[in-house]
PDB file of C-alpha atoms in Angstrom:
ATOM      1  CA  UNK A 971      12.821   9.774  14.341  1.00 71.00           C
ATOM      2  CA  UNK A 972      16.376   9.269  13.104  1.00 79.00           C
ATOM      3  CA  UNK A 973      17.603   6.289  11.113  1.00 78.00           C
ATOM      4  CA  UNK A 974      19.420   4.760  14.092  1.00 79.00           C
ATOM      5  CA  UNK A 975      16.214   4.717  16.126  1.00 81.00           C
ATOM      6  CA  UNK A 976      14.269   3.277  13.191  1.00 80.00           C
ATOM      7  CA  UNK A 977      16.907   0.535  12.827  1.00 79.00           C
ATOM      8  CA  UNK A 978      16.590  -0.375  16.486  1.00 78.00           C
ATOM      9  CA  UNK A 979      12.796  -0.471  16.201  1.00 78.00           C
ATOM     10  CA  UNK A 980      12.413  -2.330  12.928  1.00 81.00           C
ATOM     11  CA  UNK A 981      15.726  -4.095  12.348  1.00 77.00           C
ATOM     12  CA  UNK A 982      16.294  -4.314   8.621  1.00 82.00           C
ATOM     13  CA  UNK A 983      15.359  -1.032   6.965  1.00 89.00           C
ATOM     14  CA  UNK A 984      16.116   0.414   3.547  1.00 92.00           C
ATOM     15  CA  UNK A 985      16.599   3.857   2.079  1.00 92.00           C
ATOM     16  CA  UNK A 986      15.895   4.933  -1.476  1.00 92.00           C
ATOM     17  CA  UNK A 987      15.695   8.254  -3.260  1.00 91.00           C
ATOM     18  CA  UNK A 988      13.083   8.918  -5.922  1.00 89.00           C
ATOM     19  CA  UNK A 989      13.105  12.287  -7.654  1.00 85.00           C
ATOM     20  CA  UNK A 990      14.862  13.876  -4.702  1.00 87.00           C
ATOM     21  CA  UNK A 991      12.542  12.461  -2.035  1.00 91.00           C
ATOM     22  CA  UNK A 992      14.229  10.041   0.345  1.00 93.00           C
ATOM     23  CA  UNK A 993      12.049   7.162   1.501  1.00 94.00           C
ATOM     24  CA  UNK A 994      12.949   4.902   4.402  1.00 93.00           C
ATOM     25  CA  UNK A 995      11.041   1.644   4.461  1.00 93.00           C
ATOM     26  CA  UNK A 996      10.965  -1.691   6.201  1.00 91.00           C
ATOM     27  CA  UNK A 997       9.917  -5.011   4.773  1.00 89.00           C
ATOM     28  CA  UNK A 998       6.451  -6.295   5.705  1.00 88.00           C
ATOM     29  CA  UNK A 999       6.091  -8.917   8.406  1.00 82.00           C
ATOM     30  CA  UNK A1000       4.350 -12.141   7.536  1.00 79.00           C
ATOM     31  CA  UNK A1001       0.942 -10.960   8.786  1.00 77.00           C
ATOM     32  CA  UNK A1002       1.137  -7.761   6.766  1.00 81.00           C
ATOM     33  CA  UNK A1003       2.220  -9.696   3.706  1.00 83.00           C
ATOM     34  CA  UNK A1004      -0.689 -12.099   3.953  1.00 78.00           C
ATOM     35  CA  UNK A1005      -3.085  -9.226   4.431  1.00 77.00           C
ATOM     36  CA  UNK A1006      -1.551  -7.595   1.353  1.00 83.00           C
ATOM     37  CA  UNK A1007      -2.074 -10.796  -0.649  1.00 80.00           C
ATOM     38  CA  UNK A1008      -5.700 -11.002   0.481  1.00 74.00           C
ATOM     39  CA  UNK A1009      -6.319  -7.377  -0.460  1.00 79.00           C
ATOM     40  CA  UNK A1010      -4.513  -7.851  -3.757  1.00 81.00           C
ATOM     41  CA  UNK A1011      -7.062 -10.461  -4.782  1.00 74.00           C
ATOM     42  CA  UNK A1012      -9.796  -7.825  -4.455  1.00 76.00           C
ATOM     43  CA  UNK A1013      -8.170  -4.502  -5.299  1.00 83.00           C
ATOM     44  CA  UNK A1014      -4.555  -4.074  -6.354  1.00 87.00           C
ATOM     45  CA  UNK A1015      -4.528  -0.345  -5.667  1.00 89.00           C
ATOM     46  CA  UNK A1016      -5.800  -0.706  -2.106  1.00 86.00           C
ATOM     47  CA  UNK A1017      -3.392  -3.596  -1.522  1.00 87.00           C
ATOM     48  CA  UNK A1018      -0.478  -1.445  -2.669  1.00 90.00           C
ATOM     49  CA  UNK A1019      -1.649   1.431  -0.493  1.00 91.00           C
ATOM     50  CA  UNK A1020      -1.837  -0.899   2.498  1.00 88.00           C
ATOM     51  CA  UNK A1021       1.686  -2.172   1.866  1.00 91.00           C
ATOM     52  CA  UNK A1022       3.046   1.360   1.551  1.00 93.00           C
ATOM     53  CA  UNK A1023       1.293   2.410   4.751  1.00 90.00           C
ATOM     54  CA  UNK A1024       2.831  -0.533   6.596  1.00 88.00           C
ATOM     55  CA  UNK A1025       6.328  -0.237   5.211  1.00 92.00           C
ATOM     56  CA  UNK A1026       7.197   3.414   4.574  1.00 93.00           C
ATOM     57  CA  UNK A1027       8.621   4.831   7.782  1.00 91.00           C
ATOM     58  CA  UNK A1028       9.758   8.155   6.373  1.00 91.00           C
ATOM     59  CA  UNK A1029       8.628  10.638   5.216  1.00 91.00           C
ATOM     60  CA  UNK A1030       5.486  10.766   7.314  1.00 87.00           C
ATOM     61  CA  UNK A1031       3.482  12.467   4.618  1.00 89.00           C
ATOM     62  CA  UNK A1032       3.379  11.305   1.034  1.00 90.00           C
ATOM     63  CA  UNK A1033       0.690  10.948  -1.610  1.00 91.00           C
ATOM     64  CA  UNK A1034      -0.582   7.423  -2.165  1.00 90.00           C
ATOM     65  CA  UNK A1035      -1.689   8.485  -5.634  1.00 91.00           C
ATOM     66  CA  UNK A1036       1.914   9.158  -6.686  1.00 92.00           C
ATOM     67  CA  UNK A1037       2.666   6.566  -9.372  1.00 92.00           C
ATOM     68  CA  UNK A1038       6.368   6.608  -8.558  1.00 91.00           C
ATOM     69  CA  UNK A1039       5.533   4.856  -5.272  1.00 93.00           C
ATOM     70  CA  UNK A1040       4.721   1.810  -7.369  1.00 92.00           C
ATOM     71  CA  UNK A1041       8.486   1.399  -7.717  1.00 91.00           C
ATOM     72  CA  UNK A1042       8.786   1.190  -3.951  1.00 92.00           C
ATOM     73  CA  UNK A1043       6.041  -1.447  -3.829  1.00 93.00           C
ATOM     74  CA  UNK A1044       7.866  -3.502  -6.459  1.00 89.00           C
ATOM     75  CA  UNK A1045      11.140  -3.070  -4.617  1.00 89.00           C
ATOM     76  CA  UNK A1046       9.626  -4.024  -1.242  1.00 90.00           C
ATOM     77  CA  UNK A1047       8.094  -7.168  -2.679  1.00 89.00           C
ATOM     78  CA  UNK A1048      11.257  -8.090  -4.545  1.00 85.00           C
ATOM     79  CA  UNK A1049      13.443  -7.707  -1.447  1.00 84.00           C
ATOM     80  CA  UNK A1050      10.908  -9.453   0.742  1.00 80.00           C
ATOM     81  CA  UNK A1051      10.231 -12.408  -1.494  1.00 78.00           C
ATOM     82  CA  UNK A1052      13.889 -12.903  -2.364  1.00 76.00           C
ATOM     83  CA  UNK A1053      15.147 -12.415   1.176  1.00 74.00           C
ATOM     84  CA  UNK A1054      14.233 -15.949   2.217  1.00 75.00           C
ATOM     85  CA  UNK A1055      11.795 -17.554  -0.234  1.00 74.00           C
ATOM     86  CA  UNK A1056      11.695 -20.992   1.380  1.00 77.00           C
ATOM     87  CA  UNK A1057      11.002 -19.617   4.817  1.00 76.00           C
ATOM     88  CA  UNK A1058       8.332 -17.272   3.433  1.00 74.00           C
ATOM     89  CA  UNK A1059       6.515 -20.114   1.699  1.00 75.00           C
ATOM     90  CA  UNK A1060       6.600 -22.236   4.844  1.00 77.00           C
ATOM     91  CA  UNK A1061       5.342 -19.365   6.993  1.00 72.00           C
ATOM     92  CA  UNK A1062       2.489 -18.573   4.626  1.00 71.00           C
ATOM     93  CA  UNK A1063       1.398 -22.181   4.510  1.00 72.00           C
ATOM     94  CA  UNK A1064       1.587 -22.435   8.286  1.00 69.00           C
ATOM     95  CA  UNK A1065      -0.477 -19.306   8.873  1.00 65.00           C
ATOM     96  CA  UNK A1066      -3.012 -20.150   6.201  1.00 63.00           C
ATOM     97  CA  UNK A1067      -3.526 -23.630   7.608  1.00 65.00           C
ATOM     98  CA  UNK A1068      -3.948 -22.138  11.070  1.00 60.00           C
ATOM     99  CA  UNK A1069      -6.505 -19.678   9.774  1.00 54.00           C
ATOM    100  CA  UNK A1070      -8.631 -22.590   8.714  1.00 49.00           C
ATOM    101  CA  UNK A1071      -8.667 -23.864  12.278  1.00 53.00           C
ATOM    102  CA  UNK A1072     -10.444 -22.103  15.109  1.00 45.00           C
ATOM    103  CA  UNK A1073      -8.503 -19.183  16.510  1.00 52.00           C
ATOM    104  CA  UNK A1074      -6.478 -16.402  14.951  1.00 58.00           C
ATOM    105  CA  UNK A1075      -2.778 -16.728  14.127  1.00 61.00           C
ATOM    106  CA  UNK A1076      -0.587 -14.868  16.574  1.00 68.00           C
ATOM    107  CA  UNK A1077       1.006 -12.749  13.866  1.00 69.00           C
ATOM    108  CA  UNK A1078      -2.312 -11.499  12.525  1.00 70.00           C
ATOM    109  CA  UNK A1079      -3.499 -10.594  16.022  1.00 73.00           C
ATOM    110  CA  UNK A1080      -0.237  -8.718  16.533  1.00 75.00           C
ATOM    111  CA  UNK A1081      -0.730  -6.854  13.264  1.00 75.00           C
ATOM    112  CA  UNK A1082      -4.258  -5.940  14.345  1.00 75.00           C
ATOM    113  CA  UNK A1083      -2.996  -4.521  17.658  1.00 77.00           C
ATOM    114  CA  UNK A1084      -0.219  -2.692  15.874  1.00 75.00           C
ATOM    115  CA  UNK A1085      -2.603  -1.137  13.337  1.00 73.00           C
ATOM    116  CA  UNK A1086      -5.401  -0.313  15.749  1.00 72.00           C
ATOM    117  CA  UNK A1087      -3.337   1.218  18.526  1.00 72.00           C
ATOM    118  CA  UNK A1088      -0.516   2.635  16.454  1.00 69.00           C
ATOM    119  CA  UNK A1089       2.104   0.557  18.282  1.00 74.00           C
ATOM    120  CA  UNK A1090       5.044  -0.519  16.096  1.00 74.00           C
ATOM    121  CA  UNK A1091       4.727  -4.205  15.223  1.00 73.00           C
ATOM    122  CA  UNK A1092       8.111  -5.081  16.754  1.00 73.00           C
ATOM    123  CA  UNK A1093       7.015  -3.487  20.020  1.00 76.00           C
ATOM    124  CA  UNK A1094       3.872  -5.630  19.990  1.00 77.00           C
ATOM    125  CA  UNK A1095       6.019  -8.738  19.558  1.00 74.00           C
ATOM    126  CA  UNK A1096       8.099  -7.700  22.564  1.00 74.00           C
ATOM    127  CA  UNK A1097       5.028  -7.336  24.814  1.00 74.00           C
ATOM    128  CA  UNK A1098       4.848  -9.840  27.585  1.00 71.00           C
ATOM    129  CA  UNK A1099       1.927 -12.211  27.360  1.00 68.00           C
ATOM    130  CA  UNK A1100      -0.107 -10.399  30.000  1.00 66.00           C
ATOM    131  CA  UNK A1101       0.009  -7.061  28.196  1.00 72.00           C
ATOM    132  CA  UNK A1102      -0.620  -8.724  24.863  1.00 73.00           C
ATOM    133  CA  UNK A1103      -3.773 -10.362  26.219  1.00 70.00           C
ATOM    134  CA  UNK A1104      -4.957  -7.049  27.613  1.00 70.00           C
ATOM    135  CA  UNK A1105      -4.718  -5.432  24.219  1.00 75.00           C
ATOM    136  CA  UNK A1106      -6.469  -8.378  22.634  1.00 73.00           C
ATOM    137  CA  UNK A1107      -9.211  -8.142  25.221  1.00 69.00           C
ATOM    138  CA  UNK A1108      -9.685  -4.450  24.466  1.00 71.00           C
ATOM    139  CA  UNK A1109      -9.749  -5.145  20.759  1.00 71.00           C
ATOM    140  CA  UNK A1110     -12.306  -7.885  21.225  1.00 67.00           C
ATOM    141  CA  UNK A1111     -14.392  -5.607  23.399  1.00 63.00           C
ATOM    142  CA  UNK A1112     -14.256  -2.777  20.898  1.00 64.00           C
ATOM    143  CA  UNK A1113     -15.171  -4.922  17.947  1.00 61.00           C
ATOM    144  CA  UNK A1114     -17.899  -6.848  19.741  1.00 57.00           C
ATOM    145  CA  UNK A1115     -21.386  -5.794  18.646  1.00 47.00           C
ATOM    146  CA  UNK A1116     -22.767  -6.437  22.090  1.00 43.00           C
ATOM    147  CA  UNK A1117     -19.756  -5.134  23.916  1.00 43.00           C
ATOM    148  CA  UNK A1118     -21.429  -4.766  27.276  1.00 42.00           C
ATOM    149  CA  UNK A1119     -22.646  -8.301  27.571  1.00 40.00           C
ATOM    150  CA  UNK A1120     -20.721 -10.733  25.449  1.00 39.00           C
ATOM    151  CA  UNK A1121     -17.051  -9.965  25.485  1.00 39.00           C
ATOM    152  CA  UNK A1122     -14.884 -12.714  24.065  1.00 42.00           C
ATOM    153  CA  UNK A1123     -11.316 -11.877  24.975  1.00 42.00           C
ATOM    154  CA  UNK A1124      -8.574 -14.134  23.798  1.00 47.00           C
ATOM    155  CA  UNK A1125      -5.397 -15.604  25.127  1.00 46.00           C
ATOM    156  CA  UNK A1126      -2.199 -16.776  23.508  1.00 47.00           C
ATOM    157  CA  UNK A1127      -1.038 -20.307  23.981  1.00 46.00           C
ATOM    158  CA  UNK A1128       2.720 -20.134  23.887  1.00 44.00           C
ATOM    159  CA  UNK A1129       3.130 -23.703  25.077  1.00 45.00           C
ATOM    160  CA  UNK A1130       2.116 -25.145  21.772  1.00 41.00           C
ATOM    161  CA  UNK A1131       4.579 -25.214  18.919  1.00 41.00           C
ATOM    162  CA  UNK A1132       2.484 -22.863  16.859  1.00 40.00           C
ATOM    163  CA  UNK A1133       1.381 -19.651  18.485  1.00 43.00           C
ATOM    164  CA  UNK A1134      -2.364 -19.464  18.335  1.00 44.00           C
ATOM    165  CA  UNK A1135      -5.033 -17.319  19.929  1.00 46.00           C
ATOM    166  CA  UNK A1136      -7.508 -19.179  22.061  1.00 46.00           C
ATOM    167  CA  UNK A1137     -10.898 -17.755  22.859  1.00 46.00           C
ATOM    168  CA  UNK A1138     -11.512 -17.157  26.520  1.00 52.00           C
ATOM    169  CA  UNK A1139     -14.677 -15.976  28.159  1.00 53.00           C
ATOM    170  CA  UNK A1140     -14.819 -12.627  29.936  1.00 53.00           C
ATOM    171  CA  UNK A1141     -15.372 -14.247  33.319  1.00 58.00           C
ATOM    172  CA  UNK A1142     -12.261 -16.368  32.925  1.00 60.00           C
ATOM    173  CA  UNK A1143     -10.060 -13.313  32.620  1.00 59.00           C
ATOM    174  CA  UNK A1144      -7.866 -12.181  35.497  1.00 63.00           C
ATOM    175  CA  UNK A1145      -9.279  -9.311  37.506  1.00 68.00           C
ATOM    176  CA  UNK A1146      -6.612  -6.900  36.229  1.00 64.00           C
ATOM    177  CA  UNK A1147      -7.491  -7.754  32.651  1.00 60.00           C
ATOM    178  CA  UNK A1148     -11.157  -7.100  33.347  1.00 62.00           C
ATOM    179  CA  UNK A1149     -10.115  -3.802  34.952  1.00 64.00           C
ATOM    180  CA  UNK A1150      -8.394  -2.709  31.736  1.00 58.00           C
ATOM    181  CA  UNK A1151     -11.641  -3.220  29.873  1.00 57.00           C
ATOM    182  CA  UNK A1152     -13.642  -1.373  32.517  1.00 60.00           C
ATOM    183  CA  UNK A1153     -11.127   1.491  32.474  1.00 57.00           C
ATOM    184  CA  UNK A1154     -11.418   1.545  28.761  1.00 51.00           C
ATOM    185  CA  UNK A1155     -15.188   1.871  28.970  1.00 51.00           C
ATOM    186  CA  UNK A1156     -15.056   4.493  31.720  1.00 51.00           C
ATOM    187  CA  UNK A1157     -12.547   6.693  29.951  1.00 45.00           C
ATOM    188  CA  UNK A1158     -14.631   6.536  26.807  1.00 41.00           C
ATOM    189  CA  UNK A1159     -11.669   5.546  24.736  1.00 43.00           C
ATOM    190  CA  UNK A1160     -13.977   4.229  22.081  1.00 43.00           C
ATOM    191  CA  UNK A1161     -13.859   7.474  20.177  1.00 44.00           C
ATOM    192  CA  UNK A1162     -10.062   7.521  20.164  1.00 47.00           C
ATOM    193  CA  UNK A1163     -10.077   3.925  19.014  1.00 46.00           C
ATOM    194  CA  UNK A1164     -12.484   4.791  16.235  1.00 44.00           C
ATOM    195  CA  UNK A1165     -10.292   7.712  15.246  1.00 47.00           C
ATOM    196  CA  UNK A1166      -7.282   5.444  15.047  1.00 45.00           C
ATOM    197  CA  UNK A1167      -9.263   3.032  12.901  1.00 44.00           C
ATOM    198  CA  UNK A1168     -10.366   5.846  10.622  1.00 43.00           C
ATOM    199  CA  UNK A1169      -6.742   6.948  10.315  1.00 46.00           C
ATOM    200  CA  UNK A1170      -5.649   3.428   9.473  1.00 45.00           C
ATOM    201  CA  UNK A1171      -8.432   3.225   6.908  1.00 43.00           C
ATOM    202  CA  UNK A1172      -7.497   6.600   5.493  1.00 42.00           C
ATOM    203  CA  UNK A1173      -3.924   5.459   5.087  1.00 46.00           C
ATOM    204  CA  UNK A1174      -4.927   2.312   3.323  1.00 45.00           C
ATOM    205  CA  UNK A1175      -7.567   3.549   0.891  1.00 39.00           C
TER     206      UNK A1175
ATOM    207  CA  UNK B 182      -8.766  19.649 -35.863  1.00 49.00           C
ATOM    208  CA  UNK B 183      -7.688  22.752 -37.757  1.00 50.00           C
ATOM    209  CA  UNK B 184      -4.125  23.651 -36.678  1.00 53.00           C
ATOM    210  CA  UNK B 185      -4.586  27.318 -37.598  1.00 56.00           C
ATOM    211  CA  UNK B 186      -7.506  27.883 -35.268  1.00 69.00           C
ATOM    212  CA  UNK B 187      -6.481  25.432 -32.596  1.00 75.00           C
ATOM    213  CA  UNK B 188      -5.927  27.185 -29.264  1.00 85.00           C
ATOM    214  CA  UNK B 189      -3.431  24.926 -27.545  1.00 86.00           C
ATOM    215  CA  UNK B 190      -3.468  26.785 -24.234  1.00 89.00           C
ATOM    216  CA  UNK B 191      -7.258  26.541 -24.021  1.00 91.00           C
ATOM    217  CA  UNK B 192      -7.059  22.856 -24.927  1.00 91.00           C
ATOM    218  CA  UNK B 193      -4.567  22.250 -22.093  1.00 92.00           C
ATOM    219  CA  UNK B 194      -6.738  24.192 -19.653  1.00 93.00           C
ATOM    220  CA  UNK B 195      -9.861  22.227 -20.586  1.00 94.00           C
ATOM    221  CA  UNK B 196      -8.011  18.932 -20.497  1.00 94.00           C
ATOM    222  CA  UNK B 197      -6.611  19.633 -17.044  1.00 94.00           C
ATOM    223  CA  UNK B 198     -10.094  20.419 -15.732  1.00 95.00           C
ATOM    224  CA  UNK B 199     -11.354  17.184 -17.259  1.00 94.00           C
ATOM    225  CA  UNK B 200      -8.548  15.185 -15.621  1.00 94.00           C
ATOM    226  CA  UNK B 201      -9.285  16.740 -12.234  1.00 93.00           C
ATOM    227  CA  UNK B 202     -12.957  15.778 -12.593  1.00 94.00           C
ATOM    228  CA  UNK B 203     -11.909  12.216 -13.388  1.00 92.00           C
ATOM    229  CA  UNK B 204      -9.498  12.031 -10.433  1.00 91.00           C
ATOM    230  CA  UNK B 205      -6.560  11.568 -12.772  1.00 94.00           C
ATOM    231  CA  UNK B 206      -3.153  13.192 -12.644  1.00 94.00           C
ATOM    232  CA  UNK B 207      -3.568  16.698 -14.081  1.00 93.00           C
ATOM    233  CA  UNK B 208      -0.009  16.961 -15.400  1.00 91.00           C
ATOM    234  CA  UNK B 209       0.344  17.684 -19.104  1.00 95.00           C
ATOM    235  CA  UNK B 210       3.453  18.251 -21.128  1.00 94.00           C
ATOM    236  CA  UNK B 211       3.971  19.606 -24.620  1.00 94.00           C
ATOM    237  CA  UNK B 212       6.552  17.674 -26.628  1.00 93.00           C
ATOM    238  CA  UNK B 213       7.647  18.985 -30.032  1.00 92.00           C
ATOM    239  CA  UNK B 214       8.888  16.082 -32.164  1.00 90.00           C
ATOM    240  CA  UNK B 215       9.386  15.998 -35.918  1.00 83.00           C
ATOM    241  CA  UNK B 216       7.410  19.202 -36.631  1.00 86.00           C
ATOM    242  CA  UNK B 217       4.505  17.963 -34.574  1.00 91.00           C
ATOM    243  CA  UNK B 218       3.479  19.048 -31.098  1.00 92.00           C
ATOM    244  CA  UNK B 219       2.341  16.189 -28.900  1.00 94.00           C
ATOM    245  CA  UNK B 220       0.581  16.712 -25.576  1.00 95.00           C
ATOM    246  CA  UNK B 221       1.008  13.891 -23.143  1.00 96.00           C
ATOM    247  CA  UNK B 222      -0.320  13.263 -19.648  1.00 96.00           C
ATOM    248  CA  UNK B 223       0.978  11.179 -16.731  1.00 95.00           C
ATOM    249  CA  UNK B 224      -0.433   8.307 -14.728  1.00 96.00           C
ATOM    250  CA  UNK B 225      -1.359   8.534 -11.080  1.00 95.00           C
ATOM    251  CA  UNK B 226      -0.859   5.301  -9.138  1.00 94.00           C
ATOM    252  CA  UNK B 227      -4.481   4.170  -9.315  1.00 93.00           C
ATOM    253  CA  UNK B 228      -4.676   4.638 -13.081  1.00 95.00           C
ATOM    254  CA  UNK B 229      -1.285   2.955 -13.515  1.00 95.00           C
ATOM    255  CA  UNK B 230      -2.337  -0.109 -11.510  1.00 93.00           C
ATOM    256  CA  UNK B 231      -5.602  -0.348 -13.452  1.00 93.00           C
ATOM    257  CA  UNK B 232      -3.840   0.179 -16.773  1.00 95.00           C
ATOM    258  CA  UNK B 233      -1.257  -2.550 -16.135  1.00 93.00           C
ATOM    259  CA  UNK B 234      -4.008  -4.864 -14.939  1.00 91.00           C
ATOM    260  CA  UNK B 235      -6.124  -4.235 -18.059  1.00 92.00           C
ATOM    261  CA  UNK B 236      -3.092  -4.830 -20.265  1.00 93.00           C
ATOM    262  CA  UNK B 237      -2.352  -8.086 -18.445  1.00 90.00           C
ATOM    263  CA  UNK B 238      -5.906  -9.240 -19.187  1.00 89.00           C
ATOM    264  CA  UNK B 239      -5.155  -8.680 -22.868  1.00 92.00           C
ATOM    265  CA  UNK B 240      -1.849 -10.565 -22.466  1.00 91.00           C
ATOM    266  CA  UNK B 241       0.087  -7.357 -23.006  1.00 91.00           C
ATOM    267  CA  UNK B 242       3.115  -7.378 -20.764  1.00 87.00           C
ATOM    268  CA  UNK B 243       5.134  -4.333 -19.663  1.00 84.00           C
ATOM    269  CA  UNK B 244       8.351  -3.992 -21.687  1.00 82.00           C
ATOM    270  CA  UNK B 245       6.551  -5.203 -24.812  1.00 90.00           C
ATOM    271  CA  UNK B 246       6.025  -3.057 -27.892  1.00 91.00           C
ATOM    272  CA  UNK B 247       2.258  -3.551 -27.493  1.00 93.00           C
ATOM    273  CA  UNK B 248       2.471  -2.059 -24.011  1.00 94.00           C
ATOM    274  CA  UNK B 249       4.306   0.954 -25.408  1.00 94.00           C
ATOM    275  CA  UNK B 250       1.595   1.361 -28.075  1.00 94.00           C
ATOM    276  CA  UNK B 251      -1.249   1.039 -25.538  1.00 95.00           C
ATOM    277  CA  UNK B 252       0.445   3.592 -23.318  1.00 96.00           C
ATOM    278  CA  UNK B 253       0.830   6.090 -26.151  1.00 96.00           C
ATOM    279  CA  UNK B 254      -2.742   5.598 -27.335  1.00 95.00           C
ATOM    280  CA  UNK B 255      -4.030   6.188 -23.810  1.00 95.00           C
ATOM    281  CA  UNK B 256      -1.755   8.976 -22.671  1.00 96.00           C
ATOM    282  CA  UNK B 257      -1.174  11.169 -25.706  1.00 96.00           C
ATOM    283  CA  UNK B 258      -4.062  13.603 -25.539  1.00 95.00           C
ATOM    284  CA  UNK B 259      -3.078  15.592 -28.623  1.00 92.00           C
ATOM    285  CA  UNK B 260      -3.195  14.919 -31.515  1.00 91.00           C
ATOM    286  CA  UNK B 261      -6.180  12.654 -31.122  1.00 87.00           C
ATOM    287  CA  UNK B 262      -6.608   9.306 -32.900  1.00 85.00           C
ATOM    288  CA  UNK B 263      -2.914   8.633 -33.366  1.00 88.00           C
ATOM    289  CA  UNK B 264      -1.859   5.848 -35.682  1.00 90.00           C
ATOM    290  CA  UNK B 265       1.061   4.545 -33.656  1.00 91.00           C
ATOM    291  CA  UNK B 266       2.085   2.024 -36.303  1.00 89.00           C
ATOM    292  CA  UNK B 267       2.619   4.847 -38.806  1.00 89.00           C
ATOM    293  CA  UNK B 268       4.901   6.794 -36.466  1.00 91.00           C
ATOM    294  CA  UNK B 269       8.678   6.487 -36.431  1.00 90.00           C
ATOM    295  CA  UNK B 270      10.128   4.143 -33.822  1.00 90.00           C
ATOM    296  CA  UNK B 271      12.158   6.925 -32.260  1.00 91.00           C
ATOM    297  CA  UNK B 272       9.098   9.120 -31.793  1.00 93.00           C
ATOM    298  CA  UNK B 273       7.006   6.433 -30.122  1.00 94.00           C
ATOM    299  CA  UNK B 274       9.814   5.412 -27.766  1.00 92.00           C
ATOM    300  CA  UNK B 275      10.538   9.033 -26.895  1.00 93.00           C
ATOM    301  CA  UNK B 276       6.863   9.699 -26.162  1.00 95.00           C
ATOM    302  CA  UNK B 277       6.646   6.557 -24.032  1.00 94.00           C
ATOM    303  CA  UNK B 278       9.727   7.590 -22.025  1.00 93.00           C
ATOM    304  CA  UNK B 279       8.311  11.086 -21.469  1.00 94.00           C
ATOM    305  CA  UNK B 280       4.993   9.634 -20.291  1.00 95.00           C
ATOM    306  CA  UNK B 281       6.795   7.386 -17.812  1.00 93.00           C
ATOM    307  CA  UNK B 282       8.912  10.279 -16.600  1.00 92.00           C
ATOM    308  CA  UNK B 283       5.867  12.513 -16.192  1.00 93.00           C
ATOM    309  CA  UNK B 284       4.268   9.746 -14.117  1.00 93.00           C
ATOM    310  CA  UNK B 285       7.226   9.761 -11.763  1.00 90.00           C
ATOM    311  CA  UNK B 286       9.005   6.632 -12.941  1.00 88.00           C
ATOM    312  CA  UNK B 287      12.769   6.587 -13.066  1.00 76.00           C
ATOM    313  CA  UNK B 288      14.518   5.474 -16.215  1.00 70.00           C
ATOM    314  CA  UNK B 289      16.429   2.883 -14.247  1.00 74.00           C
ATOM    315  CA  UNK B 290      15.282   0.483 -11.557  1.00 76.00           C
ATOM    316  CA  UNK B 291      15.515   2.070  -8.130  1.00 82.00           C
ATOM    317  CA  UNK B 292      18.184   0.624  -5.841  1.00 84.00           C
ATOM    318  CA  UNK B 293      17.314   0.758  -2.153  1.00 86.00           C
ATOM    319  CA  UNK B 294      20.250   0.717   0.268  1.00 87.00           C
ATOM    320  CA  UNK B 295      20.182  -1.367   3.435  1.00 86.00           C
ATOM    321  CA  UNK B 296      20.778   0.881   6.441  1.00 85.00           C
TER     322      UNK B 296
END
């Protein structure tokens, strides 16, 4: 993917050269940043690996054990935190307060879809509500322990000021949304989902 | 260790094998300074993160002289049991810079360019 395409997909992207290797990276979105902060509290190395996996767009293959990548982590955080500190603080407080309420913040759900299905985060944000709900429903189905009987898909509520995910029962879903889940089951996409999860995990550990 | 009988190549070979077993960066470099050969090793990212974190717990901040000393004590594999305080300032700083370079760090802060 060339730089022009990456710019159109991710907006603000940066390029840096370290020891002859050119890295192209984006800044984390708010959901990724919060996840990074949560991971950082437990394991700084894993947190850094997660951030690199989210932000480095090129090259596709690099070693997470390379200490020089620490400079990219520092640079990403510096650019991100300094880019708009007031807005960042407000956003973090908003999301954290929402996390305490029932439901999942929209941004975190979007990050989850992006990570699990390998869809660029900006593309997830552009999804219309219907498609977004379908992906959420599939995610809920896949992560449900009793997937066949107690699916708890979710729905966004864009009417409220703060975007929030609202739990919705399986029977309340539109027929086409239920069909997506059934298709998913029939095509046995579980294994591909698991593979994508394993890949995400591999990239972040 | 007796310098006359010391097999430096064998030492490097053994050390590299040890580093591989410990999942550490198996890069070693011989640095001749002031009639003394020093063998240094580099950090991988995991060891670097853990090292900085351990230093922070001891209130040792990067860019401090204590951090330089800790780094040298940890990363100079030969000669063993160095007395950093007895070494010349130029030698310790040079060793520290080599260790950082071997670990992949640039001498200057990297400057990403907005595309």
